[in-house]
mmCIF file of C-alpha atoms in Angstrom:
data_model
loop_
_atom_site.group_PDB
_atom_site.id
_atom_site.type_symbol
_atom_site.label_atom_id
_atom_site.label_comp_id
_atom_site.label_asym_id
_atom_site.label_seq_id
_atom_site.Cartn_x
_atom_site.Cartn_y
_atom_site.Cartn_z
ATOM 1 C CA MET A 7 154.311 187.410 101.438
ATOM 2 C CA VAL A 8 152.975 190.706 100.129
ATOM 3 C CA ALA A 9 156.079 192.336 102.036
ATOM 4 C CA GLU A 10 158.435 189.926 100.617
ATOM 5 C CA LEU A 11 156.848 190.288 97.061
ATOM 6 C CA ASP A 12 156.863 193.977 97.236
ATOM 7 C CA ALA A 13 160.731 193.894 98.389
ATOM 8 C CA ALA A 14 161.674 191.837 95.588
ATOM 9 C CA THR A 15 159.637 193.567 93.079
ATOM 10 C CA GLY A 16 161.639 196.985 93.856
ATOM 11 C CA ALA A 17 164.459 195.147 92.565
ATOM 12 C CA LEU A 18 162.908 194.246 88.986
ATOM 13 C CA LEU A 19 161.408 197.708 88.962
ATOM 14 C CA SER A 20 165.349 199.245 89.688
ATOM 15 C CA VAL A 21 165.685 197.061 86.601
ATOM 16 C CA TRP A 22 163.247 198.768 84.283
ATOM 17 C CA GLU A 23 163.891 202.385 85.615
ATOM 18 C CA ALA A 24 167.771 201.929 85.234
ATOM 19 C CA ALA A 25 166.877 200.876 81.564
ATOM 20 C CA ARG A 26 164.324 203.960 81.186
ATOM 21 C CA GLU A 27 167.099 206.553 82.353
ATOM 22 C CA SER A 28 169.764 205.360 79.985
ATOM 23 C CA THR A 29 167.327 205.074 76.812
ATOM 24 C CA THR A 30 164.663 207.708 77.523
ATOM 25 C CA SER A 31 166.240 210.022 79.765
ATOM 26 C CA ARG A 32 164.745 212.954 77.889
ATOM 27 C CA LEU A 33 161.475 211.901 78.615
ATOM 28 C CA SER A 34 159.481 212.207 81.672
ATOM 29 C CA SER A 35 157.741 209.169 83.000
ATOM 30 C CA ALA A 36 154.447 210.556 82.074
ATOM 31 C CA GLN A 37 155.562 211.330 78.703
ATOM 32 C CA LEU A 38 157.196 207.959 78.345
ATOM 33 C CA ARG A 39 153.651 206.538 79.629
ATOM 34 C CA ALA A 40 151.483 208.818 77.282
ATOM 35 C CA VAL A 41 154.018 207.583 74.291
ATOM 36 C CA MET A 42 153.104 203.851 75.275
ATOM 37 C CA VAL A 43 149.336 204.856 75.149
ATOM 38 C CA VAL A 44 150.016 206.424 71.658
ATOM 39 C CA GLU A 45 152.004 203.601 70.392
ATOM 40 C CA ARG A 46 149.243 200.721 71.588
ATOM 41 C CA TYR A 47 146.445 203.235 69.999
ATOM 42 C CA ASP A 48 147.410 204.537 67.010
ATOM 43 C CA GLY A 49 145.406 207.699 65.985
ATOM 44 C CA ILE A 50 143.983 208.060 69.452
ATOM 45 C CA ASN A 51 142.441 211.676 70.214
ATOM 46 C CA LEU A 52 143.595 213.760 72.911
ATOM 47 C CA ARG A 53 140.457 213.184 74.878
ATOM 48 C CA ARG A 54 140.932 209.185 75.254
ATOM 49 C CA LEU A 55 144.256 209.574 75.613
ATOM 50 C CA ALA A 56 143.306 212.077 78.873
ATOM 51 C CA ALA A 57 141.246 209.670 80.115
ATOM 52 C CA LEU A 58 143.417 206.557 79.641
ATOM 53 C CA LEU A 59 146.365 208.698 81.469
ATOM 54 C CA ASN A 60 143.793 209.633 84.223
ATOM 55 C CA MET A 61 144.539 213.332 83.586
ATOM 56 C CA LEU A 62 142.609 216.693 82.733
ATOM 57 C CA LEU A 63 142.059 217.559 79.168
ATOM 58 C CA SER A 64 144.622 220.692 79.390
ATOM 59 C CA SER A 65 147.012 218.599 81.133
ATOM 60 C CA ALA A 66 146.913 216.023 78.408
ATOM 61 C CA SER A 67 147.405 218.697 76.036
ATOM 62 C CA ARG A 68 150.158 220.323 77.460
ATOM 63 C CA LEU A 69 152.010 216.899 77.668
ATOM 64 C CA CYS A 70 151.236 216.436 74.044
ATOM 65 C CA ASP A 71 152.378 220.046 72.956
ATOM 66 C CA ARG A 72 155.884 218.718 74.778
ATOM 67 C CA LEU A 73 155.944 215.408 73.025
ATOM 68 C CA VAL A 74 155.523 217.251 69.801
ATOM 69 C CA ALA A 75 158.304 219.628 70.445
ATOM 70 C CA ALA A 76 160.605 216.567 71.363
ATOM 71 C CA GLY A 77 159.602 214.840 68.307
ATOM 72 C CA MET A 78 157.869 211.876 69.563
ATOM 73 C CA ILE A 79 154.268 212.502 68.496
ATOM 74 C CA GLU A 80 152.892 214.083 65.369
ATOM 75 C CA ARG A 81 149.164 215.412 65.372
ATOM 76 C CA GLU A 82 146.905 215.025 62.589
ATOM 77 C CA PRO A 83 143.248 216.118 61.715
ATOM 78 C CA GLY A 84 141.188 212.865 62.256
ATOM 79 C CA ARG A 85 139.890 210.915 59.172
ATOM 80 C CA LEU A 86 136.343 210.609 60.311
ATOM 81 C CA ASP A 87 136.112 214.228 61.833
ATOM 82 C CA ARG A 88 138.451 216.809 60.768
ATOM 83 C CA ARG A 89 137.940 218.654 63.802
ATOM 84 C CA GLU A 90 139.379 215.980 66.069
ATOM 85 C CA ILE A 91 143.175 215.612 66.172
ATOM 86 C CA ALA A 92 144.745 212.143 66.082
ATOM 87 C CA LEU A 93 148.118 211.180 67.619
ATOM 88 C CA HIS A 94 150.681 209.061 66.040
ATOM 89 C CA LEU A 95 154.264 208.162 66.833
ATOM 90 C CA THR A 96 157.229 209.719 64.905
ATOM 91 C CA PRO A 97 160.001 207.210 63.684
ATOM 92 C CA GLU A 98 162.087 208.789 66.218
ATOM 93 C CA ALA A 99 159.710 207.593 68.880
ATOM 94 C CA VAL A 100 159.472 203.897 67.423
ATOM 95 C CA ARG A 101 163.289 203.992 67.659
ATOM 96 C CA LEU A 102 163.442 204.971 71.248
ATOM 97 C CA LEU A 103 160.957 202.571 72.345
ATOM 98 C CA GLY A 104 162.784 199.710 70.364
ATOM 99 C CA GLU A 105 165.991 200.821 72.250
ATOM 100 C CA LEU A 106 163.967 200.978 75.663
ATOM 101 C CA ARG A 107 163.089 197.623 75.123
ATOM 102 C CA ARG A 108 166.265 195.926 74.011
ATOM 103 C CA ASP A 109 168.180 197.707 76.704
ATOM 104 C CA ARG A 110 165.751 196.502 79.471
ATOM 105 C CA ARG A 111 166.029 192.777 77.823
ATOM 106 C CA GLN A 112 169.581 192.786 78.316
ATOM 107 C CA ARG A 113 169.589 194.067 81.920
ATOM 108 C CA LEU A 114 166.808 191.236 82.549
ATOM 109 C CA ALA A 115 168.835 188.539 80.609
ATOM 110 C CA ASP A 116 171.992 189.525 82.934
ATOM 111 C CA VAL A 117 170.145 188.734 86.040
ATOM 112 C CA LEU A 118 168.604 185.733 84.902
ATOM 113 C CA ALA A 119 171.541 184.366 83.434
ATOM 114 C CA GLU A 120 172.975 184.506 87.502
ATOM 115 C CA MET A 121 169.768 182.558 88.565
ATOM 116 C CA SER A 122 169.215 179.000 88.485
ATOM 117 C CA GLY A 123 167.139 177.017 85.757
ATOM 118 C CA GLU A 124 164.560 176.297 88.808
ATOM 119 C CA GLY A 125 164.797 179.509 89.745
ATOM 120 C CA ARG A 126 164.234 181.237 86.493
ATOM 121 C CA GLN A 127 161.241 178.721 85.831
ATOM 122 C CA ALA A 128 159.545 179.614 89.000
ATOM 123 C CA LEU A 129 159.837 183.092 88.195
ATOM 124 C CA LEU A 130 157.985 182.566 84.934
ATOM 125 C CA HIS A 131 155.490 180.547 86.105
ATOM 126 C CA GLY A 132 154.752 183.078 88.865
ATOM 127 C CA LEU A 133 154.553 186.016 86.757
ATOM 128 C CA VAL A 134 152.332 184.265 84.121
ATOM 129 C CA GLU A 135 149.901 183.771 86.508
ATOM 130 C CA PHE A 136 150.213 186.985 88.261
ATOM 131 C CA ASP A 137 149.672 188.497 84.879
ATOM 132 C CA ARG A 138 146.492 186.753 84.231
ATOM 133 C CA VAL A 139 145.012 187.166 87.646
ATOM 134 C CA ALA A 140 145.913 191.102 87.374
ATOM 135 C CA ARG A 141 144.237 191.475 83.480
ATOM 136 C CA ALA A 142 141.524 189.540 85.049
ATOM 137 C CA ARG A 143 141.069 192.192 87.466
ATOM 138 C CA GLU A 144 141.810 195.197 85.527
ATOM 139 C CA ARG A 145 138.937 194.036 82.986
ATOM 140 C CA ALA A 146 136.689 194.092 86.036
ATOM 141 C CA THR A 147 137.806 197.602 87.376
ATOM 142 C CA GLY A 148 138.476 199.767 84.435
ATOM 143 C CA PRO A 149 141.724 200.965 82.568
ATOM 144 C CA VAL A 150 145.363 201.024 83.895
ATOM 145 C CA VAL A 151 147.887 202.950 82.526
ATOM 146 C CA GLU A 152 150.626 200.766 80.711
ATOM 147 C CA PHE A 153 154.265 200.786 81.222
ATOM 148 C CA PRO A 154 156.813 199.833 79.019
ATOM 149 C CA SER A 155 156.350 196.210 78.463
ATOM 150 C CA ALA A 156 158.997 193.453 77.485
ATOM 151 C CA SER A 157 157.578 193.171 73.972
ATOM 152 C CA ALA A 158 155.621 195.940 71.709
ATOM 153 C CA PRO A 159 152.190 195.862 72.655
ATOM 154 C CA PRO A 160 149.643 195.076 69.856
ATOM 155 C CA ARG A 161 148.616 198.030 67.661
ATOM 156 C CA ALA A 162 144.940 198.897 67.988
ATOM 157 C CA SER A 163 142.940 201.801 66.055
ATOM 158 C CA SER A 164 141.607 204.423 68.327
ATOM 159 C CA ASP A 165 138.101 202.718 67.899
ATOM 160 C CA GLY A 166 139.369 199.656 69.955
ATOM 161 C CA PRO A 167 138.615 198.961 73.703
ATOM 162 C CA PRO A 168 139.908 201.475 75.819
ATOM 163 C CA THR A 169 141.672 199.019 78.388
ATOM 164 C CA VAL A 170 145.275 199.982 78.673
ATOM 165 C CA ARG A 171 146.963 197.000 80.538
ATOM 166 C CA SER A 172 150.116 197.320 82.810
ATOM 167 C CA ALA A 173 152.903 195.251 81.994
#
């Protein structure tokens, strides 16, 4: 069953990747993941971003430099500690993420339209259960970098819990 699921998931991931390529081709996968984390934790600091992306602080800093240059994130002094830098999405990044999600949803809708009603219901039921179990495991094992989800994740302050979910 694992091999069959792995093969079937490849098709789902190819739909995801096609949407990413068409809407965010100017961002690397690492940059897109960073933008998604900043979206989820508006005002996050660089140290926490590096931890959530599982990268060195210096690598996260260079990644942020490229995202600032691309007009995707802004840096501002922290509200509580002005020596700390808070990261925020630019309006361009918000627009880009919205476009990515719309494109991905359309691509999914096109595939789902060709499935039977029973197949769509079974897929939804299975994915909802899979999501529930995977999230429970993540809570037990620590943060996992979030990939662009089908809907915008809820925003949390940088003081929120450090878990980043996969979608």
